CSV table of C-alpha atoms and ligand atoms in Angstrom, one decimal:
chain,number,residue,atom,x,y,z
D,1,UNK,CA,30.3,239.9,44.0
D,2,UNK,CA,26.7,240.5,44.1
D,3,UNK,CA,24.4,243.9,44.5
D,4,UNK,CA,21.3,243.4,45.6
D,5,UNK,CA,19.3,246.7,46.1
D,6,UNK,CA,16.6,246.6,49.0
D,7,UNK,CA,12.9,247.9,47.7
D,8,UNK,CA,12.1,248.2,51.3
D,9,UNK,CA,13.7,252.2,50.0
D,10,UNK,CA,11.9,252.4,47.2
D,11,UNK,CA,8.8,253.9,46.2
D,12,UNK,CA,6.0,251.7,47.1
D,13,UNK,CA,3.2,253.6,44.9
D,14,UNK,CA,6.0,253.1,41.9
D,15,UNK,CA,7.3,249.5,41.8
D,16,UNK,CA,7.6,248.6,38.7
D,17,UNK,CA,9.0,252.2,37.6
D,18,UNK,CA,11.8,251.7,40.4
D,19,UNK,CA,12.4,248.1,39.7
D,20,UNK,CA,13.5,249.4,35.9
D,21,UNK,CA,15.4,252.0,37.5
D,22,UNK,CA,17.8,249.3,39.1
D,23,UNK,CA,18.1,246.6,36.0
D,24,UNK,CA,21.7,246.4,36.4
D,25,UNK,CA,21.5,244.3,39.7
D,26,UNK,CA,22.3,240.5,40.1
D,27,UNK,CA,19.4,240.3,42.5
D,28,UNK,CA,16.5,242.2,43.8
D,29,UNK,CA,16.2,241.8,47.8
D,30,UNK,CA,12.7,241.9,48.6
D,31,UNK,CA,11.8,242.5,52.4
D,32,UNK,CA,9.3,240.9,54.1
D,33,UNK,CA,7.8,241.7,57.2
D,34,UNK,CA,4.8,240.4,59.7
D,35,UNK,CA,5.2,242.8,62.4
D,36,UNK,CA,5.3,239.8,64.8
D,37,UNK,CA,8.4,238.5,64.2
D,38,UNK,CA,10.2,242.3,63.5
D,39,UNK,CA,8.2,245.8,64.3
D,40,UNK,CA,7.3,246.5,60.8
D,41,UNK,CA,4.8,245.6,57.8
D,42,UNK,CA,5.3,245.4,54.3
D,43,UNK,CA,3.9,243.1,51.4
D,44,UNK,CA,3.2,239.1,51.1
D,45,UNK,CA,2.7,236.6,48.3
D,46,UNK,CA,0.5,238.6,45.8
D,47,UNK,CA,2.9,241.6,45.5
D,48,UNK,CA,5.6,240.0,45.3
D,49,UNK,CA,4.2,237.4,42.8
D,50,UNK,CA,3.4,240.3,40.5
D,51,UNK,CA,6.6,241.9,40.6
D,52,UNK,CA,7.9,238.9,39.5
D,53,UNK,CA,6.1,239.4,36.1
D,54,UNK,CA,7.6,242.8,35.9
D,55,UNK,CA,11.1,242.5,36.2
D,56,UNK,CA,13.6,239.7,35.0
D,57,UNK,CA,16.3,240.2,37.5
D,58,UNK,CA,16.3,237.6,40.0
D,59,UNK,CA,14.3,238.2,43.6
D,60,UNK,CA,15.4,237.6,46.4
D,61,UNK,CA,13.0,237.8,49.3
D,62,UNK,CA,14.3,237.9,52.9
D,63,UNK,CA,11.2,236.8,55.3
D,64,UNK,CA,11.3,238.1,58.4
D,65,UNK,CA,8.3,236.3,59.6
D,66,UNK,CA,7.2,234.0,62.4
D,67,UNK,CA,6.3,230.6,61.5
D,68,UNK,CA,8.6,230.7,58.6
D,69,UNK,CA,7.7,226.9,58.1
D,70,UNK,CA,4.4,227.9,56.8
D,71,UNK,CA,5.0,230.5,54.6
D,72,UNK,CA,8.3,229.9,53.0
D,73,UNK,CA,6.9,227.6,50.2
D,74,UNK,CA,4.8,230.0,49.2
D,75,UNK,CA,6.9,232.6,48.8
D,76,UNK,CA,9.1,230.3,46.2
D,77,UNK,CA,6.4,229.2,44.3
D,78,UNK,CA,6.2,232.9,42.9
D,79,UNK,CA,9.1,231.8,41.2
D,80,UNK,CA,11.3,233.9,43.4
D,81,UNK,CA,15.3,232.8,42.8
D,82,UNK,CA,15.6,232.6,46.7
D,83,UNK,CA,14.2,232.6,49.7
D,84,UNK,CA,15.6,233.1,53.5
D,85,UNK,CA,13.7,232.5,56.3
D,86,UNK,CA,15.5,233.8,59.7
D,87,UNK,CA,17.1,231.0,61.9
D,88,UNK,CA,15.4,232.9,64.8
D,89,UNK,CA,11.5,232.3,63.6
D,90,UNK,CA,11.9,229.1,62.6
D,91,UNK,CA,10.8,226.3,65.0
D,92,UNK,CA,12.0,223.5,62.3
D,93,UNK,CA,14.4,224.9,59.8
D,94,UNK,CA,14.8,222.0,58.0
D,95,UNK,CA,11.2,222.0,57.2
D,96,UNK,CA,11.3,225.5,56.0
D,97,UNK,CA,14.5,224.4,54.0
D,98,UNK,CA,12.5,221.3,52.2
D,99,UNK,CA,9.4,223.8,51.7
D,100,UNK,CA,11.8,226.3,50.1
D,101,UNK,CA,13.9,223.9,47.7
D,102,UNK,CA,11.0,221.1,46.8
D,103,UNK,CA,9.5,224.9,45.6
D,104,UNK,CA,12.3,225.2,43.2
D,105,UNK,CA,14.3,228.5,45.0
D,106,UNK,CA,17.1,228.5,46.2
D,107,UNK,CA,17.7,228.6,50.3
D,108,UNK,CA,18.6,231.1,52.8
D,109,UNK,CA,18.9,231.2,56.0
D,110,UNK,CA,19.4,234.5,57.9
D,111,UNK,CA,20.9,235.6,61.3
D,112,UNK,CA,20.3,238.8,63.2
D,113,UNK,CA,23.5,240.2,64.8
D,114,UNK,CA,22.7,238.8,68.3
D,115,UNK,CA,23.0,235.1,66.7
D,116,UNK,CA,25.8,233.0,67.1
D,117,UNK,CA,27.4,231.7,64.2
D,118,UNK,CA,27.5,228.4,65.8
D,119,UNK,CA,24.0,228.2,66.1
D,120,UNK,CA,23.6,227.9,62.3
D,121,UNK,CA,26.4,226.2,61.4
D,122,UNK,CA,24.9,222.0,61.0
D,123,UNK,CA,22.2,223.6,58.7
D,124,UNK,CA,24.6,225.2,55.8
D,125,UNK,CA,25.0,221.9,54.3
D,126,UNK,CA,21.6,222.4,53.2
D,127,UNK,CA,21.6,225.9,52.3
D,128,UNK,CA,22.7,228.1,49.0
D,129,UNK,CA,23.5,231.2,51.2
D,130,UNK,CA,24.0,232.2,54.8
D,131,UNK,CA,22.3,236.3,55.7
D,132,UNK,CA,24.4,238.0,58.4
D,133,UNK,CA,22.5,240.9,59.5
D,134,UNK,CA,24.7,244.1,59.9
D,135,UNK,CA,21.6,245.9,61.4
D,136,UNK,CA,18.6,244.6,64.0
D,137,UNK,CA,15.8,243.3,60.8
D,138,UNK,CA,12.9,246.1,60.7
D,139,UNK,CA,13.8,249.0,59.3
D,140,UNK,CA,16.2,250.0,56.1
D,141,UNK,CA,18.6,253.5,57.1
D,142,UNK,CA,20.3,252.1,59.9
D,143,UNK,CA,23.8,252.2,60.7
D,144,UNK,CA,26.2,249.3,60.0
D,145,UNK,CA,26.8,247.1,63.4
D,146,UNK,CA,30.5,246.9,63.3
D,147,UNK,CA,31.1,244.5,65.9
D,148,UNK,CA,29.1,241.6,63.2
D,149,UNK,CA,32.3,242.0,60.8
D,150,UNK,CA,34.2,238.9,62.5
D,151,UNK,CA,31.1,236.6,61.9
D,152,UNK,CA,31.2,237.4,58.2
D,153,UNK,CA,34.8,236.0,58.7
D,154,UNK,CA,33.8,233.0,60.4
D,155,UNK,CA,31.3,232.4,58.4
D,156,UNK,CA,33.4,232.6,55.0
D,157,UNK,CA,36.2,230.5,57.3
D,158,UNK,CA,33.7,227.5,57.8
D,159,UNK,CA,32.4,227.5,54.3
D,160,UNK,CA,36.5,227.3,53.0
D,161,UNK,CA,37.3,224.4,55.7
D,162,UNK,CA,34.0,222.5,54.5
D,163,UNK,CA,34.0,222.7,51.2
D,164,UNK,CA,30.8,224.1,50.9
D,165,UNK,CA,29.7,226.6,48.1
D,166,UNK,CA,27.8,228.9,50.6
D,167,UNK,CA,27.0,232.3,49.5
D,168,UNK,CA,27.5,235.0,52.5
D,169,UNK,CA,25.0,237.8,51.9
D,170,UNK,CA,25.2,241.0,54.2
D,171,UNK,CA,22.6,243.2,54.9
D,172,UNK,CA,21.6,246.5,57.0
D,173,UNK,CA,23.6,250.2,56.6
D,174,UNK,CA,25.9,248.4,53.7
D,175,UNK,CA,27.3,251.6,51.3
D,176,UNK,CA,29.8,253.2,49.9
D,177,UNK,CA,32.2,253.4,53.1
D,178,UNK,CA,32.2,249.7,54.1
D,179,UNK,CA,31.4,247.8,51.6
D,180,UNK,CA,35.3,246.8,50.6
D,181,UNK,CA,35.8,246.0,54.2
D,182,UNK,CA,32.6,243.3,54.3
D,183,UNK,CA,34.2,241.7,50.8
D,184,UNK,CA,37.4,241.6,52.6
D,185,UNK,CA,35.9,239.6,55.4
D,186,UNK,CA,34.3,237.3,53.4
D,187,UNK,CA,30.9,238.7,52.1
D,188,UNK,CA,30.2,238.1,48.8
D,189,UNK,CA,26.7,239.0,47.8
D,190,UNK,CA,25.4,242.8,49.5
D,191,UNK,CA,22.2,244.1,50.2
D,192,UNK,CA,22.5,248.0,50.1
D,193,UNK,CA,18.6,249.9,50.4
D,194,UNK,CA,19.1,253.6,51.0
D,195,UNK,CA,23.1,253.7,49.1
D,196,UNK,CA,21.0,252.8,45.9
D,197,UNK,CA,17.9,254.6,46.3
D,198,UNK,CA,19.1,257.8,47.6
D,199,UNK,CA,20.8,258.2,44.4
D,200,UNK,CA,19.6,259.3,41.3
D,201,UNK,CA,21.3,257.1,39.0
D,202,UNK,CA,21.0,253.7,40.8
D,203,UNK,CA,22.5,251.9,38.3
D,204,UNK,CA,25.4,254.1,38.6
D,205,UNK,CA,25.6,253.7,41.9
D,206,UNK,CA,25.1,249.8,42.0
D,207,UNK,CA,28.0,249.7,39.5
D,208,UNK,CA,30.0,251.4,42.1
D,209,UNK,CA,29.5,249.5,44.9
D,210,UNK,CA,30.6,246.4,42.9
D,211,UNK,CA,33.3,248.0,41.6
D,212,UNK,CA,34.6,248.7,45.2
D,213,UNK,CA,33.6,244.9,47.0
D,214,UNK,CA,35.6,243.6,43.7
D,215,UNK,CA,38.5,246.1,44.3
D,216,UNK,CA,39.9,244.1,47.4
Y,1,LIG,C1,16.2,245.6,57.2
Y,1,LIG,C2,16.1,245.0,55.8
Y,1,LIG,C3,17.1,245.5,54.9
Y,1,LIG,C4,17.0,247.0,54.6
Y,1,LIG,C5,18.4,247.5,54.3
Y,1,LIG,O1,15.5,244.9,58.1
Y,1,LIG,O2,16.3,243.6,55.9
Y,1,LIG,O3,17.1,244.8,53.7
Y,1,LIG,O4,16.2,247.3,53.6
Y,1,LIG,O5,18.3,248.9,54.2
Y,1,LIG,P1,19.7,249.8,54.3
Y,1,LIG,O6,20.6,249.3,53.2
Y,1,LIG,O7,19.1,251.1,54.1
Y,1,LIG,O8,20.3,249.6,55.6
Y,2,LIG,ZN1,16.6,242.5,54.0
């Protein structure tokens, strides 16, 4: 079981001060966003590139781009550990898969909640980890959408009858509350923004969460 604390909640004029404040995490989920593809902004290569130099937990940046094809290389070359392009933006995903993987990171590929499971299914045999979105990409704060739950199942179902050694990552309004019930249904890596950094002892909290998804 995996916490990966969202930056899109953190302090954007203190990086590197709130990256130390959450070194006990397995990964560090970095948001990107084009406001094209989703209705929001953030960073791109050079920021994330340099808070790769800061930090030696492993990033892992979740593009929610257009034209992921073009882009996705880059984004590994920083050296990032992973990097998911959404299923959505992507007009060949196998050529964002081969731009991602010949870069050295490993591949994601994500799904918002309005995207069949089916629709992603041929590609996992190229892919390290499948994102199910528990909220519409954009903004961090949101409430989990419940009705996603089931695709975590299928999801974990398809990877168990294939053999394949898929990671399920969930993200969007993951806390305290829920996250048991995501582990039960098969998640296995979580993405939690405002649960960490509303707290003042993210570490503390990050050891909580895992304590819970590994309770079940
Ligand atoms: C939303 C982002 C999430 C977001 C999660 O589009 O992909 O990673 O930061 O934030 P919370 O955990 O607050 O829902
Ligand atoms: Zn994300």
């Amino acid at each position: 079981m995996r916490i990966a604390p969202s930056i899109l909640s953190a302090d954007f004029a203190n990086l590197e001060a709130e990256l130390r404040s959450i070194s006990g995490s397995d990964l560090i989920h970095v948001d990107v966003m084009d406001n094209h593809f989703v209705p929001n902004l953030t960073i791109g290569v050079p920021v994330v590139a340099r808070l790769q130099e800061v930090t030696t937990v492993p990033l892992d940046v979740h593009l929610m781009i257009d034209n992921p094809e073009r882009w996705a290389g880059k984004y590994a070359e920083t050296g990032a550990s992973s990097v998911t392009f959404h299923l959505e933006a992507a007009s060949d995903p196998n050529e964002a898969i081969s731009q991602i993987r010949s870069s050295g990171a490993k591949v994601g590929i994500a799904i918002k909640p309005g995207t069949a499971f089916d629709n992603v299914a041929h590609l996992l045999e190229h892919a390290d980890m499948l994102l199910v979105m528990t909220v519409e990409p954009g903004f961090g704060g949101q409430g989990l959408i419940e009705s996603v739950i089931p695709k975590i199942s299928e999801a974990r179902d398809f990877m168990q009858k294939n053999g394949l050694e898929v990671s399920v990552q969930v993200d969007g309004g993951v806390g305290l509350s829920n996250i048991a019930n995501l582990a039960r249904a098969g998640a296995d890596t979580f993405v939690a923004g405002s649960a960490v950094f509303s707290e003042e002892n993210r570490n503390e909290r990050i050891t909580a969460l895992r304590l819970l998804a590994e309770s079940i």
